[in-house]
Short mmCIF file of C-alpha atoms in Angstrom, two decimals:
data_model
loop_
_atom_site.label_atom_id
_atom_site.label_comp_id
_atom_site.label_asym_id
_atom_site.label_seq_id
_atom_site.Cartn_x
_atom_site.Cartn_y
_atom_site.Cartn_z
CA MET A 1 22.12 -1.83 -7.03
CA LYS A 2 24.29 0.93 -9.50
CA ARG A 3 23.27 4.38 -9.58
CA ILE A 4 24.93 7.17 -11.53
CA PHE A 5 24.19 10.54 -9.97
CA PHE A 6 25.36 13.49 -11.55
CA PRO A 7 25.45 17.21 -9.56
CA LEU A 8 22.88 19.77 -9.38
CA GLY A 9 25.04 21.97 -12.29
CA ALA A 10 25.60 19.42 -14.48
CA ALA A 11 24.83 20.28 -17.89
CA LEU A 12 21.68 19.40 -20.42
CA CYS A 13 23.93 17.73 -23.44
CA ALA A 14 20.00 16.26 -25.32
CA LEU A 15 17.29 15.04 -23.75
CA PHE A 16 16.26 12.20 -21.65
CA VAL A 17 13.59 8.83 -22.09
CA VAL A 18 13.02 6.15 -20.33
CA ALA A 19 13.27 2.42 -20.71
CA VAL A 20 9.79 0.21 -21.40
CA SER A 21 8.83 -3.03 -20.89
CA ARG A 22 10.57 -3.92 -24.28
CA CYS A 23 14.23 -3.09 -22.88
CA THR A 24 12.94 -5.21 -19.63
CA SER A 25 11.97 -8.23 -21.60
CA GLU A 26 14.61 -10.70 -20.45
CA VAL A 27 14.47 -9.60 -16.80
CA GLU A 28 12.95 -11.81 -14.32
CA PRO A 29 9.62 -11.64 -13.25
CA ASP A 30 8.72 -9.14 -10.52
CA SER A 31 8.59 -11.09 -6.60
CA TYR A 32 6.35 -10.31 -4.24
CA ALA A 33 6.49 -11.61 -0.79
CA VAL A 34 3.99 -11.55 1.83
CA LEU A 35 5.47 -11.47 5.71
CA ALA A 36 3.21 -12.57 8.74
CA PRO A 37 3.53 -14.03 12.06
CA ALA A 38 4.54 -17.29 12.63
CA ALA A 39 1.32 -17.65 14.58
CA PHE A 40 -1.88 -15.56 14.80
CA ALA A 41 -3.23 -15.22 18.58
CA GLU A 42 -6.74 -14.92 17.39
CA GLU A 43 -9.12 -15.24 14.51
CA ALA A 44 -6.43 -17.23 13.72
CA GLU A 45 -7.45 -19.36 10.37
CA ALA A 46 -9.05 -15.88 9.03
CA TRP A 47 -5.87 -14.57 9.43
CA GLU A 48 -3.93 -17.05 7.68
CA GLY A 49 -7.16 -17.04 4.82
CA VAL A 50 -5.57 -13.32 3.98
CA VAL A 51 -2.44 -14.87 3.73
CA SER A 52 -3.39 -17.22 1.34
CA SER A 53 -5.46 -14.98 -0.46
CA LEU A 54 -2.24 -12.79 -0.94
CA GLN A 55 -0.08 -15.33 -1.55
CA GLN A 56 -1.99 -17.42 -4.63
CA ARG A 57 -3.13 -13.54 -6.33
CA HIS A 58 0.46 -12.80 -6.70
CA HIS A 59 2.42 -16.10 -6.16
CA ALA A 60 4.19 -14.59 -3.65
CA VAL A 61 6.74 -16.33 -1.14
CA VAL A 62 5.47 -15.88 2.49
CA LEU A 63 7.88 -15.28 5.26
CA ARG A 64 7.01 -15.73 9.24
CA PHE A 65 8.52 -13.66 11.87
CA GLU A 66 7.91 -13.94 15.70
CA GLU A 67 7.68 -10.54 16.68
CA SER A 68 8.71 -8.11 14.38
CA PRO A 69 8.62 -8.30 10.30
CA MET A 70 12.42 -6.68 10.90
CA GLU A 71 13.50 -9.71 11.77
CA LEU A 72 13.23 -11.12 7.75
CA GLU A 73 15.79 -8.10 7.01
CA ALA A 74 18.48 -11.01 5.73
CA ARG A 75 15.69 -13.86 3.94
CA LEU A 76 14.16 -10.71 2.41
CA ARG A 77 18.03 -9.98 0.52
CA GLU A 78 17.64 -13.21 -0.45
CA VAL A 79 14.94 -13.09 -2.14
CA ALA A 80 14.87 -9.73 -3.27
CA PRO A 81 11.33 -9.21 -4.18
CA ARG A 82 10.33 -5.86 -5.76
CA TYR A 83 6.84 -6.01 -3.55
CA VAL A 84 6.27 -6.79 -0.25
CA ALA A 85 2.99 -7.08 1.81
CA VAL A 86 2.65 -7.52 5.33
CA VAL A 87 0.13 -8.81 7.33
CA ASP A 88 0.39 -8.32 10.53
CA VAL A 89 -2.93 -7.51 13.22
CA PRO A 90 -3.56 -3.79 14.33
CA GLU A 91 -2.31 -4.14 18.13
CA ASN A 92 1.14 -4.89 16.51
CA ILE A 93 1.12 -2.02 14.29
CA GLY A 94 2.55 1.78 16.16
CA ARG A 95 4.78 4.53 15.48
CA ASP A 96 7.94 2.83 15.37
CA TYR A 97 6.72 -0.23 13.62
CA VAL A 98 5.76 2.10 10.15
CA ILE A 99 9.50 4.11 10.66
CA ALA A 100 11.00 0.75 10.50
CA LEU A 101 9.19 -0.72 7.81
CA ASN A 102 10.29 1.95 5.75
CA GLN A 103 14.52 2.44 6.33
CA MET A 104 14.65 -1.59 6.03
CA SER A 105 13.07 -1.69 2.12
CA ARG A 106 16.71 1.08 1.99
CA ARG A 107 19.24 -1.24 3.29
CA MET A 108 18.54 -4.64 0.99
CA ASP A 109 22.25 -3.46 -0.91
CA GLU A 110 24.72 -0.60 -0.50
CA ASP A 111 22.48 2.18 -1.61
CA PRO A 112 19.81 4.80 -0.14
CA TYR A 113 17.03 3.76 -2.04
CA ALA A 114 14.15 1.49 -1.63
CA ASP A 115 14.59 -1.68 -3.15
CA PHE A 116 10.43 -2.83 -2.61
CA LEU A 117 7.24 -1.18 -2.40
CA TRP A 118 5.60 -1.70 0.89
CA GLY A 119 2.14 -2.27 1.57
CA ILE A 120 0.40 -3.26 5.16
CA ILE A 121 -2.48 -5.22 5.40
CA THR A 122 -4.67 -4.86 8.03
CA GLY A 123 -8.18 -3.83 9.37
CA TYR A 124 -10.44 -3.55 12.17
CA ASP A 125 -10.69 -7.37 12.36
CA ALA A 126 -9.32 -10.39 10.02
CA ALA A 127 -12.41 -9.53 7.99
CA GLY A 128 -11.62 -6.06 7.04
CA ALA A 129 -8.57 -7.15 6.01
CA GLN A 130 -9.43 -9.95 4.25
CA ARG A 131 -11.44 -6.97 2.55
CA MET A 132 -8.76 -5.13 2.03
CA VAL A 133 -7.70 -7.51 -0.18
CA ASP A 134 -10.18 -8.65 -1.86
CA ASP A 135 -11.33 -4.68 -3.25
CA ALA A 136 -7.68 -4.52 -4.47
CA GLN A 137 -7.96 -7.25 -7.03
CA GLU A 138 -9.28 -5.92 -10.09
CA PRO A 139 -7.63 -2.40 -11.36
CA MET A 140 -9.29 0.84 -10.25
CA VAL A 141 -9.84 4.03 -12.25
CA ILE A 142 -9.95 7.21 -10.07
CA ARG A 143 -13.29 9.31 -11.35
CA THR A 144 -14.85 11.15 -8.45
CA GLY A 145 -13.39 13.02 -5.19
CA VAL A 146 -14.50 14.88 -2.21
CA ALA A 147 -11.69 16.48 -0.23
CA SER A 148 -11.14 19.38 2.88
CA ILE A 149 -8.30 21.40 0.69
CA LYS A 150 -8.53 23.28 -2.43
CA GLU A 151 -5.70 22.75 -3.92
CA LEU A 152 -7.35 20.02 -6.10
CA GLU A 153 -9.99 22.90 -7.71
CA ALA A 154 -8.69 22.82 -10.95
CA ALA A 155 -11.26 19.28 -10.72
CA LYS A 156 -9.80 17.92 -14.12
CA TRP A 157 -9.25 14.94 -12.94
CA PHE A 158 -12.48 13.71 -12.01
CA ASP A 159 -15.78 13.70 -13.46
CA ALA A 160 -17.72 14.44 -10.04
CA TYR A 161 -15.81 16.18 -7.68
CA ALA A 162 -16.40 18.37 -4.29
CA PHE A 163 -14.54 20.25 -1.59
CA VAL A 164 -14.27 21.79 1.85
CA ASP A 165 -11.80 24.33 2.13
CA ASP A 166 -9.47 24.25 4.90
CA HIS A 167 -7.54 27.62 4.96
CA GLN A 168 -10.32 30.09 3.93
CA VAL A 169 -12.97 28.50 6.53
CA GLY A 170 -16.56 28.73 4.87
CA MET A 171 -15.72 28.24 1.59
CA ARG A 172 -16.89 25.38 -0.36
CA GLY A 173 -16.83 23.97 -3.78
CA GLU A 174 -19.30 21.58 -6.19
CA LYS A 175 -18.59 20.09 -9.94
CA LYS A 176 -21.51 17.43 -11.02
CA ALA A 177 -21.69 15.00 -12.93
CA GLY A 178 -21.96 16.70 -17.01
CA GLU A 179 -20.56 20.08 -15.14
CA SER A 180 -17.06 21.25 -16.59
CA SER A 181 -16.08 23.06 -13.74
CA LEU A 182 -16.86 24.03 -10.17
CA THR A 183 -19.22 26.52 -8.62
CA TYR A 184 -18.35 27.89 -5.49
CA SER A 185 -20.30 29.05 -2.63
CA GLU A 186 -20.41 29.81 0.74
CA ILE A 187 -20.63 26.90 3.68
CA GLU A 188 -23.98 27.39 5.79
CA TYR A 189 -23.29 28.60 9.49
CA ARG A 190 -24.61 26.99 12.62
CA THR A 191 -25.71 29.33 15.00
CA ASP A 192 -27.29 27.00 17.77
CA MET A 193 -24.64 25.98 20.02
CA THR A 194 -26.95 23.85 22.25
CA GLY A 195 -24.75 21.21 23.72
CA ALA A 196 -21.38 22.16 23.12
CA ASN A 197 -19.24 22.36 25.68
CA GLU A 198 -17.27 24.98 27.15
CA ARG A 199 -13.86 24.75 25.26
CA ILE A 200 -15.89 24.26 22.09
CA ARG A 201 -17.86 27.64 22.86
CA ARG A 202 -14.49 29.69 23.79
CA PHE A 203 -13.23 27.82 20.52
CA VAL A 204 -15.95 29.55 18.64
CA GLU A 205 -15.96 32.94 20.29
CA LYS A 206 -12.68 33.40 19.92
CA ARG A 207 -12.29 32.38 16.00
CA PHE A 208 -15.80 33.54 15.19
CA GLY A 209 -17.73 35.60 17.75
CA LYS A 210 -20.81 34.01 17.23
CA ASP A 211 -21.99 31.34 14.67
CA VAL A 212 -19.03 29.29 13.06
CA PRO A 213 -19.41 27.21 9.11
CA ASP A 214 -20.31 24.04 9.55
CA VAL A 215 -17.70 22.25 7.79
CA LEU A 216 -17.92 19.46 8.71
CA ARG A 217 -21.53 18.81 8.46
CA GLN A 218 -20.73 20.05 4.53
CA PHE A 219 -17.93 17.92 3.96
CA LEU A 220 -20.07 14.54 5.55
CA GLU A 221 -22.65 15.77 2.59
CA TYR A 222 -20.47 15.50 0.06
CA TYR A 223 -18.50 12.32 1.14
CA GLU A 224 -22.02 10.54 1.80
CA GLY A 225 -23.25 11.42 -0.79
CA TYR A 226 -20.75 10.91 -3.63
CA GLU A 227 -19.37 8.15 -2.04
CA PRO A 228 -16.25 9.18 -4.04
CA ASP A 229 -13.31 6.70 -5.34
CA LEU A 230 -10.65 9.06 -3.36
CA VAL A 231 -10.72 11.38 -0.68
CA VAL A 232 -7.94 13.98 0.38
CA THR A 233 -7.92 15.95 3.81
CA ALA A 234 -5.79 17.75 4.93
CA SER A 235 -6.99 19.38 8.50
CA HIS A 236 -6.26 19.01 12.35
CA ALA A 237 -6.64 15.20 13.35
CA THR A 238 -5.07 12.71 15.68
CA GLU A 239 -4.73 8.95 16.09
CA ASN A 240 -8.77 9.29 17.49
CA ASN A 241 -10.56 12.07 15.47
CA LEU A 242 -10.46 14.32 12.08
CA GLU A 243 -11.86 17.73 12.76
CA MET A 244 -12.31 20.24 9.64
CA PRO A 245 -10.76 23.63 10.89
CA GLY A 246 -13.52 25.70 12.62
CA SER A 247 -16.29 23.02 12.35
CA VAL A 248 -17.15 22.54 16.07
CA GLY A 249 -17.60 18.77 15.03
CA ASN A 250 -15.41 16.05 15.31
CA LEU A 251 -14.94 12.38 12.79
CA ARG A 252 -14.31 10.24 15.78
CA CYS A 253 -14.30 5.99 16.06
CA ARG A 254 -15.85 3.26 17.83
CA ASP A 255 -15.95 -0.04 16.93
CA GLY A 256 -14.31 -0.02 13.49
CA ARG A 257 -16.55 2.51 12.52
CA LEU A 258 -16.55 6.10 12.10
CA TYR A 259 -19.03 8.45 14.08
CA VAL A 260 -20.01 12.52 14.41
CA ASP A 261 -19.70 14.02 17.26
CA TYR A 262 -21.68 17.31 17.41
CA PRO A 263 -22.63 19.54 20.13
CA GLY A 264 -25.76 17.66 20.94
CA GLU A 265 -25.61 15.43 18.44
CA GLN A 266 -24.00 11.59 17.62
CA ARG A 267 -24.42 9.50 14.80
CA PHE A 268 -22.43 6.65 12.93
CA VAL A 269 -20.87 7.83 9.37
CA GLU A 270 -23.17 5.60 7.00
CA ASP A 271 -20.90 2.31 6.41
CA ARG A 272 -19.97 2.64 2.33
CA ASP A 273 -20.83 -0.15 -0.14
CA SER A 274 -17.76 0.45 -3.05
CA ARG A 275 -13.66 0.62 -2.27
CA MET A 276 -12.20 3.69 -2.05
CA VAL A 277 -8.44 5.44 -1.48
CA TYR A 278 -8.25 8.01 1.65
CA LEU A 279 -5.20 9.91 1.68
CA PRO A 280 -4.94 11.89 4.57
CA ILE A 281 -1.72 13.51 3.23
CA GLY A 282 -1.95 17.03 5.20
CA ASN A 283 -3.60 14.95 8.58
CA CYS A 284 -1.24 14.46 11.82
CA LEU A 285 -1.10 11.33 13.83
CA ILE A 286 -3.98 9.65 11.34
CA GLY A 287 -1.92 7.10 9.88
CA ASN A 288 -0.89 5.65 13.35
CA MET A 289 -2.86 2.53 14.27
CA ASN A 290 -1.08 2.99 17.38
CA ASN A 291 -0.68 -0.36 19.09
CA THR A 292 -5.01 -1.02 18.55
CA ARG A 293 -7.77 -1.21 16.43
CA ASN A 294 -9.59 1.45 18.13
CA SER A 295 -8.28 4.09 15.69
CA MET A 296 -9.30 6.26 12.74
CA ALA A 297 -6.81 4.56 10.19
CA ALA A 298 -8.93 0.85 11.27
CA ALA A 299 -12.42 2.39 11.06
CA TRP A 300 -11.45 4.24 7.74
CA MET A 301 -10.24 0.67 6.72
CA ASN A 302 -13.24 -0.88 7.86
CA SER A 303 -16.26 0.42 7.40
CA GLN A 304 -15.55 3.10 4.86
CA LYS A 305 -13.58 0.41 2.40
CA ALA A 306 -10.44 2.47 2.24
CA ALA A 307 -8.55 -0.49 0.35
CA THR A 308 -5.82 1.96 0.14
CA PHE A 309 -5.26 4.51 3.25
CA VAL A 310 -1.17 6.71 3.37
CA GLY A 311 -1.40 8.61 6.33
CA TYR A 312 1.75 10.04 8.39
CA VAL A 313 2.52 8.32 12.05
CA VAL A 314 3.27 11.67 13.78
CA THR A 315 2.48 15.32 14.01
CA THR A 316 2.99 16.45 9.94
CA TRP A 317 5.06 19.74 9.22
CA TYR A 318 6.90 19.92 6.03
CA GLY A 319 4.76 18.02 4.36
CA ARG A 320 6.58 16.53 1.72
CA ASN A 321 6.31 13.00 1.88
CA GLY A 322 2.42 13.59 1.55
CA TRP A 323 2.46 16.55 -1.01
CA GLY A 324 5.26 15.20 -3.14
CA GLY A 325 3.16 11.21 -3.31
CA LEU A 326 -0.17 13.30 -4.15
CA LYS A 327 2.20 15.72 -7.03
CA TYR A 328 3.67 12.61 -8.68
CA LEU A 329 0.28 11.08 -8.50
CA ILE A 330 -2.26 13.79 -10.59
CA THR A 331 0.92 14.91 -12.68
CA ASN A 332 0.12 13.21 -15.82
CA PRO A 333 -2.50 11.61 -14.74
CA GLY A 334 -2.49 7.64 -15.42
CA ARG A 335 0.77 7.36 -15.64
CA TYR A 336 1.20 6.14 -12.24
CA SER A 337 -0.58 4.28 -9.72
CA VAL A 338 -0.73 4.97 -6.22
CA PRO A 339 1.64 3.25 -4.67
CA GLU A 340 3.92 3.92 -7.09
CA ALA A 341 3.26 7.83 -7.18
CA PHE A 342 4.55 7.68 -3.59
CA TYR A 343 7.31 5.38 -3.93
CA MET A 344 8.87 7.44 -6.85
CA ASN A 345 7.99 10.76 -4.60
CA GLN A 346 9.95 9.05 -2.05
CA GLN A 347 13.10 7.83 -4.24
CA ASP A 348 12.86 11.77 -5.40
CA MET A 349 14.21 12.91 -1.40
CA MET A 350 16.10 10.17 -1.06
CA ALA A 351 18.21 11.35 -4.10
CA GLN A 352 17.80 15.06 -2.86
CA MET A 353 19.03 14.13 0.81
CA GLN A 354 21.97 11.99 -0.88
CA GLU A 355 23.29 15.04 -2.22
CA TRP A 356 23.03 17.12 0.15
CA SER A 357 24.74 15.00 2.77
CA ASP A 358 25.03 11.47 3.35
CA SER A 359 24.14 10.86 6.89
CA LEU A 360 20.45 12.26 6.24
CA THR A 361 19.85 9.37 4.25
CA VAL A 362 20.20 7.51 7.55
CA LEU A 363 20.56 9.03 10.25
CA PRO A 364 17.57 8.77 12.96
CA PHE A 365 15.41 11.69 14.10
CA ASP A 366 13.90 12.31 17.16
CA TYR A 367 10.20 12.44 17.16
CA ASP A 368 10.61 12.52 20.55
CA THR A 369 11.66 16.10 20.16
CA ASN A 370 10.24 19.58 18.88
CA TYR A 371 12.57 20.45 16.36
CA PHE A 372 10.20 22.60 14.20
CA LYS A 373 11.01 25.44 15.19
CA THR A 374 14.51 25.00 16.23
CA LEU A 375 16.99 23.06 13.88
CA THR A 376 18.46 19.59 15.32
CA PRO A 377 22.24 19.59 16.47
CA VAL A 378 23.74 17.94 12.78
CA LEU A 379 21.94 20.66 10.45
CA GLU A 380 23.44 23.28 12.52
CA ARG A 381 26.86 21.77 11.89
CA LEU A 382 25.95 20.06 8.23
CA ALA A 383 24.49 24.06 7.84
CA GLY A 384 27.84 25.41 9.01
CA ASP A 385 30.28 23.30 6.87
CA ARG A 386 27.78 24.20 3.63
CA GLY A 387 27.42 27.60 4.32
CA LEU A 388 23.55 27.46 4.05
CA THR A 389 20.95 30.05 5.49
CA GLU A 390 18.76 29.09 7.80
CA ASP A 391 15.84 29.17 5.43
CA GLU A 392 17.61 26.04 3.18
CA ALA A 393 18.66 24.21 6.54
CA PHE A 394 15.16 23.62 6.96
CA PHE A 395 14.53 22.53 4.19
CA TRP A 396 16.59 20.07 5.10
CA LEU A 397 15.44 19.22 8.06
CA GLY A 398 11.83 19.10 6.34
CA PHE A 399 13.06 16.34 4.04
CA TRP A 400 14.84 14.47 6.73
CA HIS A 401 11.52 15.08 9.22
CA ASP A 402 9.46 13.11 6.69
CA ARG A 403 11.70 10.37 5.61
CA ASP A 404 10.05 7.53 7.04
CA VAL A 405 6.76 8.54 9.01
CA LEU A 406 4.43 7.59 6.08
CA ALA A 407 2.48 4.49 6.88
CA TYR A 408 1.18 2.93 2.86
CA TYR A 409 -1.45 0.65 3.67
CA GLY A 410 -3.14 -1.68 0.56
CA ASP A 411 -1.67 -4.00 -1.34
CA PRO A 412 1.07 -2.06 -2.69
CA LYS A 413 0.83 -3.64 -6.59
CA TRP A 414 -2.98 -2.82 -6.83
CA ASN A 415 -3.31 -0.77 -9.95
CA VAL A 416 -5.75 1.43 -8.94
CA ARG A 417 -4.65 5.45 -10.35
CA MET A 418 -6.60 9.04 -11.83
CA GLN A 419 -7.90 8.80 -15.16
CA GLU A 420 -6.08 9.73 -17.73
CA VAL A 421 -7.34 13.95 -18.60
CA GLN A 422 -7.31 15.05 -22.12
CA GLY A 423 -4.46 16.47 -23.71
CA GLU A 424 -2.03 15.68 -20.96
CA SER A 425 -0.32 12.62 -22.35
CA ASP A 426 1.99 14.73 -24.26
CA PHE A 427 4.64 12.18 -25.14
CA THR A 428 4.76 9.03 -25.74
CA VAL A 429 8.42 6.18 -24.79
CA THR A 430 9.10 3.25 -27.17
CA SER A 431 12.32 1.26 -26.12
CA GLU A 432 14.36 -1.41 -28.36
CA PHE A 433 16.91 -3.63 -27.11
CA GLU A 434 20.20 -5.09 -28.87
CA ARG A 435 23.11 -7.42 -26.94
CA LEU A 436 26.08 -5.91 -26.70
CA SER A 437 29.03 -7.36 -28.76
CA ARG A 438 32.02 -9.55 -26.88
CA ASP A 439 34.18 -5.58 -27.22
CA GLU A 440 31.68 -3.66 -25.47
CA ALA A 441 30.90 -5.96 -23.27
CA ALA A 442 34.00 -6.00 -22.02
CA ALA A 443 34.19 -2.34 -21.55
CA THR A 444 30.85 -1.58 -19.71
CA GLY A 445 30.27 -4.32 -17.71
CA ALA A 446 27.07 -4.39 -19.01
CA SER A 447 25.39 -7.24 -21.68
CA ARG A 448 22.37 -5.42 -23.32
CA ARG A 449 21.59 -1.47 -24.27
CA CYS A 450 18.08 -0.12 -24.09
CA VAL A 451 17.88 2.36 -26.91
CA ILE A 452 15.47 4.80 -25.92
CA THR A 453 13.20 6.87 -27.73
CA VAL A 454 10.75 9.47 -26.36
CA GLU A 455 8.23 11.93 -28.87
CA THR A 456 7.21 14.84 -27.48
CA SER A 457 3.23 16.08 -28.90
CA PRO A 458 3.40 19.67 -30.43
CA ASP A 459 1.41 20.62 -27.54
CA PHE A 460 3.69 19.51 -24.46
CA SER A 461 3.86 21.35 -21.67
CA LEU A 462 7.29 20.97 -19.72
CA ARG A 463 5.67 22.79 -16.80
CA ARG A 464 2.66 20.24 -16.64
CA MET A 465 5.13 17.09 -16.60
CA GLN A 466 7.25 19.23 -13.46
CA GLY A 467 3.95 19.56 -11.79
CA ASP A 468 2.63 22.90 -12.72
CA GLY A 469 3.13 24.88 -9.59
CA PHE A 470 1.05 22.46 -7.26
CA LYS A 471 1.94 22.92 -4.21
CA GLU A 472 4.81 24.48 -4.07
CA GLU A 473 5.66 25.82 -0.39
CA HIS A 474 5.87 22.60 0.00
CA VAL A 475 6.91 20.56 -3.12
CA LEU A 476 9.02 22.22 -6.13
CA ASP A 477 9.25 21.10 -9.46
CA LEU A 478 9.05 17.16 -10.49
CA PRO A 479 12.22 15.73 -12.37
CA PHE A 480 11.88 13.80 -15.09
CA SER A 481 10.56 10.58 -13.52
CA TYR A 482 10.00 6.80 -14.80
CA PHE A 483 9.26 3.60 -12.91
CA PHE A 484 10.51 0.77 -15.01
CA PRO A 485 8.17 -1.84 -16.02
CA GLN A 486 10.39 -4.26 -14.43
CA ARG A 487 13.38 -4.35 -12.42
CA LEU A 488 16.29 -4.00 -14.25
CA SER A 489 19.59 -5.73 -13.27
CA ASN A 490 22.44 -3.20 -13.03
CA PRO A 491 21.06 -0.37 -15.18
CA VAL A 492 24.00 2.42 -15.46
CA LEU A 493 24.61 5.25 -18.06
CA PRO A 494 26.88 5.51 -20.68
CA GLU A 495 30.58 7.01 -20.21
CA GLY A 496 30.45 10.02 -20.74
CA GLU A 497 26.76 10.80 -19.56
CA THR A 498 26.81 14.44 -18.42
CA ARG A 499 22.97 15.09 -17.24
CA HIS A 500 21.60 14.88 -14.33
CA ILE A 501 20.71 11.70 -14.24
CA VAL A 502 19.93 9.08 -10.98
CA VAL A 503 19.05 5.08 -11.90
CA ASP A 504 18.66 2.80 -9.97
CA GLU A 505 17.06 -0.86 -10.92
CA ASN A 506 13.55 0.23 -10.37
CA PHE A 507 12.90 3.94 -11.24
CA LEU A 508 14.99 6.44 -13.29
CA LEU A 509 14.83 10.39 -12.18
CA LEU A 510 16.26 13.44 -14.33
CA TYR A 511 16.41 16.94 -13.32
CA ASP A 512 16.22 20.07 -14.70
CA PRO A 513 15.19 18.91 -17.76
CA ALA A 514 14.89 21.00 -20.81
CA PHE A 515 12.32 18.62 -23.28
CA GLU A 516 11.05 20.90 -25.89
CA PRO A 517 7.40 20.44 -27.89
CA GLY A 518 7.48 18.50 -31.07
CA GLN A 519 10.93 17.23 -31.08
CA THR A 520 11.79 13.25 -31.34
CA TYR A 521 14.94 12.43 -28.63
CA THR A 522 16.86 9.16 -27.88
CA PHE A 523 19.38 8.26 -25.08
CA GLU A 524 21.27 4.86 -23.83
CA VAL A 525 20.67 2.76 -20.51
CA LEU A 526 23.30 -0.30 -20.18
CA CYS A 527 22.31 -3.36 -18.19
CA ASP A 528 22.92 -6.86 -17.45
#
């Protein structure tokens, strides 16, 4: 890959537009690889059916490993796929497995960016994995949502939406079908603590006195009632449970299903009939299958038909990887699929980390030491060399911590995205391709030029394009970004380009854009 990266202070001489499919029409079609064990110990025929389904759907090459997909690193360099699906049993999948996949995706060449989008295809059993593949066969537009966070309360992305607040415990909001905004109310309080154990009783007494808002019960009423396309959670969790702050209950997993553990009451959560996307982006550990089928991740994928599940495999802290992926997804809704949104956010993180220090893009992070309150020796040294404040150093620490710890379960090529919001598709991009002259080709080393044109509408909003202030404590303004419809071959910017741009075969980022309403801009990308 070739890239051009200009420093943060570079002047912005004009505006940037990104290449679309006409620029890439002469590039080979995107390739897809399926990585799978050489032999499945149990349910071999059913698991091989999962591999075969992916192979046929995506015209994929199948690569086999003995112990770990990381054995295939050299072979992946040869095949150079744009998409990689790893089919494996849950007993093989844990924290270090996910971290290693993230790292391997960036080692296909010399730069720090991921060279393919990847997803793990697994399940409580082979039937669950096959269901994940089948549910991703047709595109999906997300129209309904339920969450344990307040941050999506604008609800403009949804025809129907409901949430319980994981910060202001006791608040809830609901936008029913046909309504234009949320109606807020207070969650009912639980007064009967019969059956609660001593730990829960002490917690309730310390936090609330006597009564406690029944947060989990309200969340489940919304979830089971709406059966939403998208679920977003951000509250206390582990590999084995999910609790709502202030609630006396827990969601737990058993035999591939979710069950509710209330004081004096246990019941299974109703199994779903329809596919969904689950983004527990603010939860600790819930994305870690922990080398067992008896995990929350497996239960959500199995009984709740989570065809895509994106979650942390370690204790969360800074949250840039999770919240940033969500911000990319809802900014200019409909523009990115879920896998593209999380991919773009991770490359944005890598671009910023490379600018700070090349070492942060490759150094392993010690997840067994609590660095939430203390800087690592590496960052203390880097901070001292660069004269960083403690806050700036912790900002780096947050990126480094989040770099490799988000697990993506699901088909990385599934076309699942938010529905468009009226008035927010406020710029268009077109491109024209031309062959370079012999002299130009000799001077630039490229063979083609893409002349790209962007038109902003009269009501274009730069603030909205950059994320509209969403979750600023975790993710600042987004750059202008683009995921190329097809992978470009050796893209570079013309000599003399001074804007702060990162370009790679799969994407382009423009930092500190200065787009204005009602304007037309052009720019060039050279490629083979």
